[in-house]
PDB file of C-alpha atoms in Angstrom:
ATOM      1  CA  LEU E   1      -8.062  26.196  -6.599  1.00 49.00           C
ATOM      2  CA  PRO E   2      -5.251  25.852  -9.254  1.00 51.00           C
ATOM      3  CA  GLN E   3      -3.153  27.892  -6.966  1.00 55.00           C
ATOM      4  CA  ARG E   4      -3.906  25.750  -4.055  1.00 56.00           C
ATOM      5  CA  LEU E   5      -3.331  22.690  -5.896  1.00 51.00           C
ATOM      6  CA  ASP E   6       0.200  23.919  -6.841  1.00 51.00           C
ATOM      7  CA  GLU E   7       0.780  24.495  -3.249  1.00 55.00           C
ATOM      8  CA  LEU E   8      -0.308  21.114  -2.393  1.00 51.00           C
ATOM      9  CA  GLN E   9       1.824  19.752  -5.189  1.00 48.00           C
ATOM     10  CA  MET E  10       4.897  21.330  -3.936  1.00 47.00           C
ATOM     11  CA  ARG E  11       4.563  19.886  -0.369  1.00 49.00           C
ATOM     12  CA  TYR E  12       3.714  16.578  -1.585  1.00 46.00           C
ATOM     13  CA  HIS E  13       7.101  16.572  -3.492  1.00 43.00           C
ATOM     14  CA  GLU E  14       9.129  18.126  -0.856  1.00 41.00           C
ATOM     15  CA  GLY E  15       7.491  16.365   2.270  1.00 42.00           C
ATOM     16  CA  PRO E  16       9.787  13.656   3.848  1.00 44.00           C
ATOM     17  CA  CYS E  17       7.038  10.848   3.094  1.00 44.00           C
ATOM     18  CA  VAL E  18       9.340   8.229   2.303  1.00 38.00           C
ATOM     19  CA  GLU E  19      11.766   8.757   5.143  1.00 42.00           C
ATOM     20  CA  ALA E  20       8.893   8.878   7.780  1.00 54.00           C
ATOM     21  CA  ALA E  21       7.339   5.845   6.511  1.00 47.00           C
ATOM     22  CA  VAL E  22      10.342   3.435   6.272  1.00 58.00           C
ATOM     23  CA  GLY E  23      13.024   5.034   8.058  1.00 57.00           C
ATOM     24  CA  PHE E  24      16.522   4.149   8.127  1.00 57.00           C
ATOM     25  CA  LEU E  25      16.230   1.478   5.383  1.00 58.00           C
ATOM     26  CA  VAL E  26      15.457   3.781   2.544  1.00 63.00           C
ATOM     27  CA  ARG E  27      17.984   6.501   3.375  1.00 64.00           C
ATOM     28  CA  ALA E  28      20.906   3.894   3.024  1.00 66.00           C
ATOM     29  CA  ALA E  29      19.101   2.340  -0.075  1.00 71.00           C
ATOM     30  CA  PRO E  30      20.290   3.370  -3.513  1.00 68.00           C
ATOM     31  CA  PRO E  31      17.761   5.204  -5.598  1.00 68.00           C
ATOM     32  CA  LEU E  32      15.801   3.569  -8.410  1.00 73.00           C
ATOM     33  CA  ARG E  33      15.153   5.514 -11.690  1.00 74.00           C
ATOM     34  CA  GLN E  34      12.814   8.115 -10.751  1.00 73.00           C
ATOM     35  CA  LYS E  35      10.122  10.356 -12.597  1.00 75.00           C
ATOM     36  CA  GLU E  36       8.096  12.967 -10.494  1.00 76.00           C
ATOM     37  CA  HIS E  37       4.312  12.457 -10.637  1.00 75.00           C
ATOM     38  CA  ARG E  38       2.279  15.318 -11.007  1.00 79.00           C
ATOM     39  CA  MET E  39      -0.663  14.969  -8.700  1.00 81.00           C
ATOM     40  CA  LEU E  40      -4.226  15.770 -10.456  1.00 84.00           C
ATOM     41  CA  PRO E  41      -7.224  16.925  -8.623  1.00 90.00           C
ATOM     42  CA  SER E  42      -8.606  13.315  -8.976  1.00 89.00           C
ATOM     43  CA  ASP E  43      -5.231  11.993  -7.493  1.00 88.00           C
ATOM     44  CA  TRP E  44      -6.011  14.022  -4.315  1.00 89.00           C
ATOM     45  CA  ALA E  45      -9.570  12.854  -4.314  1.00 92.00           C
ATOM     46  CA  CYS E  46      -8.469   9.310  -4.369  1.00 91.00           C
ATOM     47  CA  LEU E  47      -6.059   9.719  -1.569  1.00 89.00           C
ATOM     48  CA  LEU E  48      -8.746  11.318   0.510  1.00 93.00           C
ATOM     49  CA  VAL E  49     -11.241   8.689  -0.140  1.00 95.00           C
ATOM     50  CA  ASN E  50      -8.525   5.781   0.412  1.00 93.00           C
ATOM     51  CA  SER E  51      -7.477   7.428   3.722  1.00 92.00           C
ATOM     52  CA  LEU E  52     -11.217   7.204   4.833  1.00 94.00           C
ATOM     53  CA  VAL E  53     -11.591   3.625   3.496  1.00 95.00           C
ATOM     54  CA  GLU E  54      -8.529   2.761   5.421  1.00 93.00           C
ATOM     55  CA  ALA E  55      -9.659   4.472   8.544  1.00 94.00           C
ATOM     56  CA  ALA E  56     -12.881   2.287   8.488  1.00 96.00           C
ATOM     57  CA  PHE E  57     -10.707  -0.788   8.032  1.00 96.00           C
ATOM     58  CA  LEU E  58      -8.323   0.050  10.814  1.00 94.00           C
ATOM     59  CA  SER E  59     -11.556   0.857  13.186  1.00 96.00           C
ATOM     60  CA  PHE E  60     -12.708  -2.830  12.342  1.00 97.00           C
ATOM     61  CA  VAL E  61      -9.250  -4.250  13.018  1.00 96.00           C
ATOM     62  CA  LEU E  62      -9.128  -2.541  16.380  1.00 96.00           C
ATOM     63  CA  ALA E  63     -12.438  -3.711  17.272  1.00 96.00           C
ATOM     64  CA  SER E  64     -11.434  -7.295  16.184  1.00 97.00           C
ATOM     65  CA  CYS E  65      -8.663  -7.049  18.242  1.00 96.00           C
ATOM     66  CA  ARG E  66     -10.533  -6.025  21.346  1.00 96.00           C
ATOM     67  CA  ALA E  67     -12.253  -9.303  21.123  1.00 95.00           C
ATOM     68  CA  MET E  68      -9.088 -11.485  20.602  1.00 97.00           C
ATOM     69  CA  PRO E  69      -6.539 -12.560  23.124  1.00 97.00           C
ATOM     70  CA  ALA E  70      -3.356 -10.040  23.243  1.00 97.00           C
ATOM     71  CA  LEU E  71      -0.896 -12.564  22.456  1.00 97.00           C
ATOM     72  CA  THR E  72      -0.804 -16.518  22.484  1.00 97.00           C
ATOM     73  CA  PRO E  73       1.890 -18.991  21.525  1.00 97.00           C
ATOM     74  CA  LEU E  74       0.378 -19.260  18.161  1.00 97.00           C
ATOM     75  CA  PHE E  75       1.823 -15.980  17.155  1.00 98.00           C
ATOM     76  CA  PRO E  76       4.050 -16.918  14.519  1.00 97.00           C
ATOM     77  CA  LEU E  77       1.756 -19.356  12.991  1.00 98.00           C
ATOM     78  CA  ASN E  78      -0.893 -16.608  13.345  1.00 98.00           C
ATOM     79  CA  LEU E  79       1.459 -14.071  11.339  1.00 97.00           C
ATOM     80  CA  ALA E  80       2.200 -16.725   8.680  1.00 97.00           C
ATOM     81  CA  PHE E  81      -1.519 -17.530   8.075  1.00 98.00           C
ATOM     82  CA  LEU E  82      -2.347 -13.639   7.885  1.00 98.00           C
ATOM     83  CA  ALA E  83       0.600 -13.274   5.398  1.00 96.00           C
ATOM     84  CA  VAL E  84       0.034 -16.261   3.260  1.00 97.00           C
ATOM     85  CA  GLY E  85      -3.940 -16.038   3.326  1.00 97.00           C
ATOM     86  CA  ASP E  86      -3.817 -12.162   2.506  1.00 97.00           C
ATOM     87  CA  ASP E  87      -1.609 -12.902  -0.637  1.00 94.00           C
ATOM     88  CA  LEU E  88      -3.845 -15.929  -1.512  1.00 97.00           C
ATOM     89  CA  LEU E  89      -6.886 -13.674  -1.710  1.00 97.00           C
ATOM     90  CA  TYR E  90      -5.217 -10.571  -3.056  1.00 95.00           C
ATOM     91  CA  ALA E  91      -3.229 -12.209  -5.925  1.00 94.00           C
ATOM     92  CA  PRO E  92      -6.267 -13.291  -7.906  1.00 96.00           C
ATOM     93  CA  LEU E  93      -8.046  -9.919  -7.347  1.00 96.00           C
ATOM     94  CA  HIS E  94      -4.697  -8.248  -8.728  1.00 93.00           C
ATOM     95  CA  LEU E  95      -4.869 -10.542 -11.618  1.00 94.00           C
ATOM     96  CA  LEU E  96      -8.577  -9.843 -12.233  1.00 96.00           C
ATOM     97  CA  LEU E  97      -7.489  -6.091 -12.282  1.00 94.00           C
ATOM     98  CA  TYR E  98      -5.565  -6.780 -15.293  1.00 92.00           C
ATOM     99  CA  THR E  99      -8.419  -7.729 -17.451  1.00 95.00           C
ATOM    100  CA  PRO E 100      -8.789  -4.921 -20.137  1.00 95.00           C
ATOM    101  CA  LEU E 101     -12.058  -3.579 -18.604  1.00 96.00           C
ATOM    102  CA  LEU E 102     -11.163  -3.558 -15.144  1.00 95.00           C
ATOM    103  CA  TYR E 103      -7.693  -2.341 -15.836  1.00 92.00           C
ATOM    104  CA  ARG E 104      -9.000   0.721 -17.759  1.00 93.00           C
ATOM    105  CA  LEU E 105     -11.717   1.482 -15.182  1.00 93.00           C
ATOM    106  CA  VAL E 106      -9.951   0.606 -11.947  1.00 91.00           C
ATOM    107  CA  HIS E 107      -6.388  -0.520 -11.788  1.00 89.00           C
ATOM    108  CA  SER E 108      -4.791   2.056 -14.493  1.00 88.00           C
ATOM    109  CA  ARG E 109      -4.908   4.868 -11.907  1.00 85.00           C
ATOM    110  CA  HIS E 110      -2.147   3.119  -9.785  1.00 81.00           C
ATOM    111  CA  HIS E 111      -0.099   2.556 -12.837  1.00 79.00           C
ATOM    112  CA  ARG E 112      -0.030   6.020 -14.085  1.00 79.00           C
ATOM    113  CA  LEU E 113       2.699   5.900 -11.235  1.00 76.00           C
ATOM    114  CA  THR E 114       5.521   4.675 -13.631  1.00 74.00           C
ATOM    115  CA  HIS E 115       8.328   5.402 -11.100  1.00 73.00           C
ATOM    116  CA  PRO E 116       6.724   5.611  -7.542  1.00 73.00           C
ATOM    117  CA  SER E 117       8.869   7.323  -5.227  1.00 72.00           C
ATOM    118  CA  ARG E 118       6.892   9.002  -2.226  1.00 74.00           C
ATOM    119  CA  GLY E 119       6.382   5.729  -0.118  1.00 75.00           C
ATOM    120  CA  TYR E 120       2.840   5.153   1.610  1.00 80.00           C
ATOM    121  CA  PRO E 121       1.210   8.102  -0.584  1.00 83.00           C
ATOM    122  CA  HIS E 122       2.061   6.453  -3.580  1.00 81.00           C
ATOM    123  CA  ALA E 123       0.900   2.845  -2.182  1.00 84.00           C
ATOM    124  CA  ILE E 124      -2.688   4.119  -1.498  1.00 88.00           C
ATOM    125  CA  LEU E 125      -2.710   6.203  -4.872  1.00 86.00           C
ATOM    126  CA  GLU E 126      -5.172   3.824  -6.522  1.00 90.00           C
ATOM    127  CA  SER E 127      -8.856   3.647  -7.196  1.00 93.00           C
ATOM    128  CA  PRO E 128     -11.097   3.528  -4.163  1.00 94.00           C
ATOM    129  CA  ILE E 129     -12.785   0.431  -5.681  1.00 95.00           C
ATOM    130  CA  GLU E 130      -9.503  -1.338  -5.497  1.00 94.00           C
ATOM    131  CA  MET E 131      -8.686  -0.284  -2.028  1.00 94.00           C
ATOM    132  CA  ALA E 132     -12.156  -1.128  -0.636  1.00 97.00           C
ATOM    133  CA  ALA E 133     -12.007  -4.716  -2.443  1.00 96.00           C
ATOM    134  CA  ALA E 134      -8.607  -5.418  -0.956  1.00 96.00           C
ATOM    135  CA  LEU E 135      -9.368  -4.471   2.539  1.00 97.00           C
ATOM    136  CA  LEU E 136     -12.687  -6.424   2.335  1.00 97.00           C
ATOM    137  CA  LEU E 137     -10.796  -9.479   1.583  1.00 97.00           C
ATOM    138  CA  HIS E 138      -8.231  -8.803   4.290  1.00 97.00           C
ATOM    139  CA  SER E 139     -11.590  -8.328   6.613  1.00 98.00           C
ATOM    140  CA  ALA E 140     -12.930 -11.493   5.449  1.00 97.00           C
ATOM    141  CA  LEU E 141      -9.655 -13.150   6.448  1.00 98.00           C
ATOM    142  CA  LEU E 142      -9.688 -11.835  10.038  1.00 97.00           C
ATOM    143  CA  VAL E 143     -13.271 -12.784  10.457  1.00 97.00           C
ATOM    144  CA  ALA E 144     -12.303 -16.389   9.071  1.00 97.00           C
ATOM    145  CA  GLY E 145      -9.438 -16.596  11.435  1.00 97.00           C
ATOM    146  CA  ARG E 146     -11.175 -15.040  14.560  1.00 95.00           C
ATOM    147  CA  PRO E 147     -11.504 -18.177  16.449  1.00 96.00           C
ATOM    148  CA  PHE E 148      -7.732 -18.614  16.903  1.00 97.00           C
ATOM    149  CA  LEU E 149      -6.054 -15.409  16.112  1.00 98.00           C
ATOM    150  CA  ASP E 150      -4.179 -13.026  18.594  1.00 98.00           C
ATOM    151  CA  ALA E 151      -4.438  -9.119  18.468  1.00 97.00           C
ATOM    152  CA  ALA E 152      -0.583  -8.971  18.401  1.00 97.00           C
ATOM    153  CA  SER E 153      -0.499 -11.031  15.115  1.00 98.00           C
ATOM    154  CA  VAL E 154      -3.024  -9.118  13.479  1.00 97.00           C
ATOM    155  CA  LEU E 155      -1.410  -5.710  14.379  1.00 96.00           C
ATOM    156  CA  ALA E 156       1.918  -6.939  13.611  1.00 95.00           C
ATOM    157  CA  HIS E 157       0.577  -8.061  10.002  1.00 96.00           C
ATOM    158  CA  VAL E 158      -1.083  -4.840   9.320  1.00 94.00           C
ATOM    159  CA  LEU E 159       1.977  -2.872  10.242  1.00 90.00           C
ATOM    160  CA  CYS E 160       4.171  -5.030   8.085  1.00 89.00           C
ATOM    161  CA  LYS E 161       1.894  -4.751   5.150  1.00 90.00           C
ATOM    162  CA  ALA E 162       2.095  -0.893   5.285  1.00 88.00           C
ATOM    163  CA  PHE E 163       5.723  -1.030   5.788  1.00 85.00           C
ATOM    164  CA  PHE E 164       6.234  -3.170   2.798  1.00 85.00           C
ATOM    165  CA  ALA E 165       3.875  -1.130   0.674  1.00 85.00           C
ATOM    166  CA  SER E 166       5.822   1.709   1.589  1.00 83.00           C
ATOM    167  CA  LEU E 167       9.229   0.156   0.654  1.00 82.00           C
ATOM    168  CA  ASN E 168       7.616  -1.152  -2.625  1.00 82.00           C
ATOM    169  CA  HIS E 169       6.894   2.651  -3.559  1.00 80.00           C
ATOM    170  CA  SER E 170       9.864   4.255  -1.940  1.00 78.00           C
ATOM    171  CA  GLY E 171      11.948   4.713  -5.211  1.00 78.00           C
ATOM    172  CA  ARG E 172      14.667   2.946  -3.625  1.00 78.00           C
ATOM    173  CA  ARG E 173      16.281  -0.467  -3.966  1.00 79.00           C
ATOM    174  CA  VAL E 174      15.909  -2.120  -0.648  1.00 79.00           C
ATOM    175  CA  SER E 175      16.846  -5.823  -0.499  1.00 82.00           C
ATOM    176  CA  VAL E 176      16.685  -8.181   2.464  1.00 79.00           C
ATOM    177  CA  PHE E 177      18.206 -11.199   0.509  1.00 75.00           C
ATOM    178  CA  PRO E 178      16.746 -13.771  -0.024  1.00 80.00           C
ATOM    179  CA  VAL E 179      13.350 -12.947   1.214  1.00 82.00           C
ATOM    180  CA  TYR E 180      12.484  -9.514  -0.185  1.00 84.00           C
ATOM    181  CA  SER E 181      13.482  -6.794  -2.875  1.00 79.00           C
ATOM    182  CA  SER E 182      11.844  -3.553  -3.761  1.00 74.00           C
ATOM    183  CA  LEU E 183      13.093  -3.888  -7.113  1.00 76.00           C
ATOM    184  CA  PRO E 184      10.434  -6.240  -8.680  1.00 76.00           C
ATOM    185  CA  HIS E 185       7.520  -4.069  -7.928  1.00 73.00           C
ATOM    186  CA  HIS E 186       9.073  -0.916  -9.056  1.00 70.00           C
ATOM    187  CA  THR E 187       9.751  -2.614 -12.380  1.00 76.00           C
ATOM    188  CA  HIS E 188       6.227  -3.782 -12.530  1.00 74.00           C
ATOM    189  CA  HIS E 189       5.157  -0.156 -12.481  1.00 71.00           C
ATOM    190  CA  GLU E 190       7.332   0.797 -15.491  1.00 72.00           C
TER     191      GLU E 190
END
């Protein structure tokens, strides 16, 4: 088993995770300070469980989208509702995860990554409890907005959320002034 974990470790660090996740933006962006993260067996377990949690969430999203109109004139407003609503629900959860007990038991796993650089794999390297809680909040938002949401806005929001999570954990300084910068999130991990 230790030899197999070393092989996975090498593939993990050699793989084109960042480039595949965020494309041309990352390749052109200057690198931030990086420090390799040695994956532990428990990290691999979290990635596996979180992938399953995300698969269940995406199954729920797709089932919800089948019950919605494909696209409506409210698309821009729906996308804004999802982006703002998701942040308004997640921000208190994230703050709660910094209470001493929850930080130690749940959120500290994600902050063992002091210099995230692998894109989406580093974005989802968190406790499955944190992943499930965040996606349950997102699911509640979809249920609340079901009477007026359209499938295009829901799918666009999920894709944007994954894209920016990858950028935030890419190890690159990506900036779309004045709207977005990956630097604050990278600094947040240090």
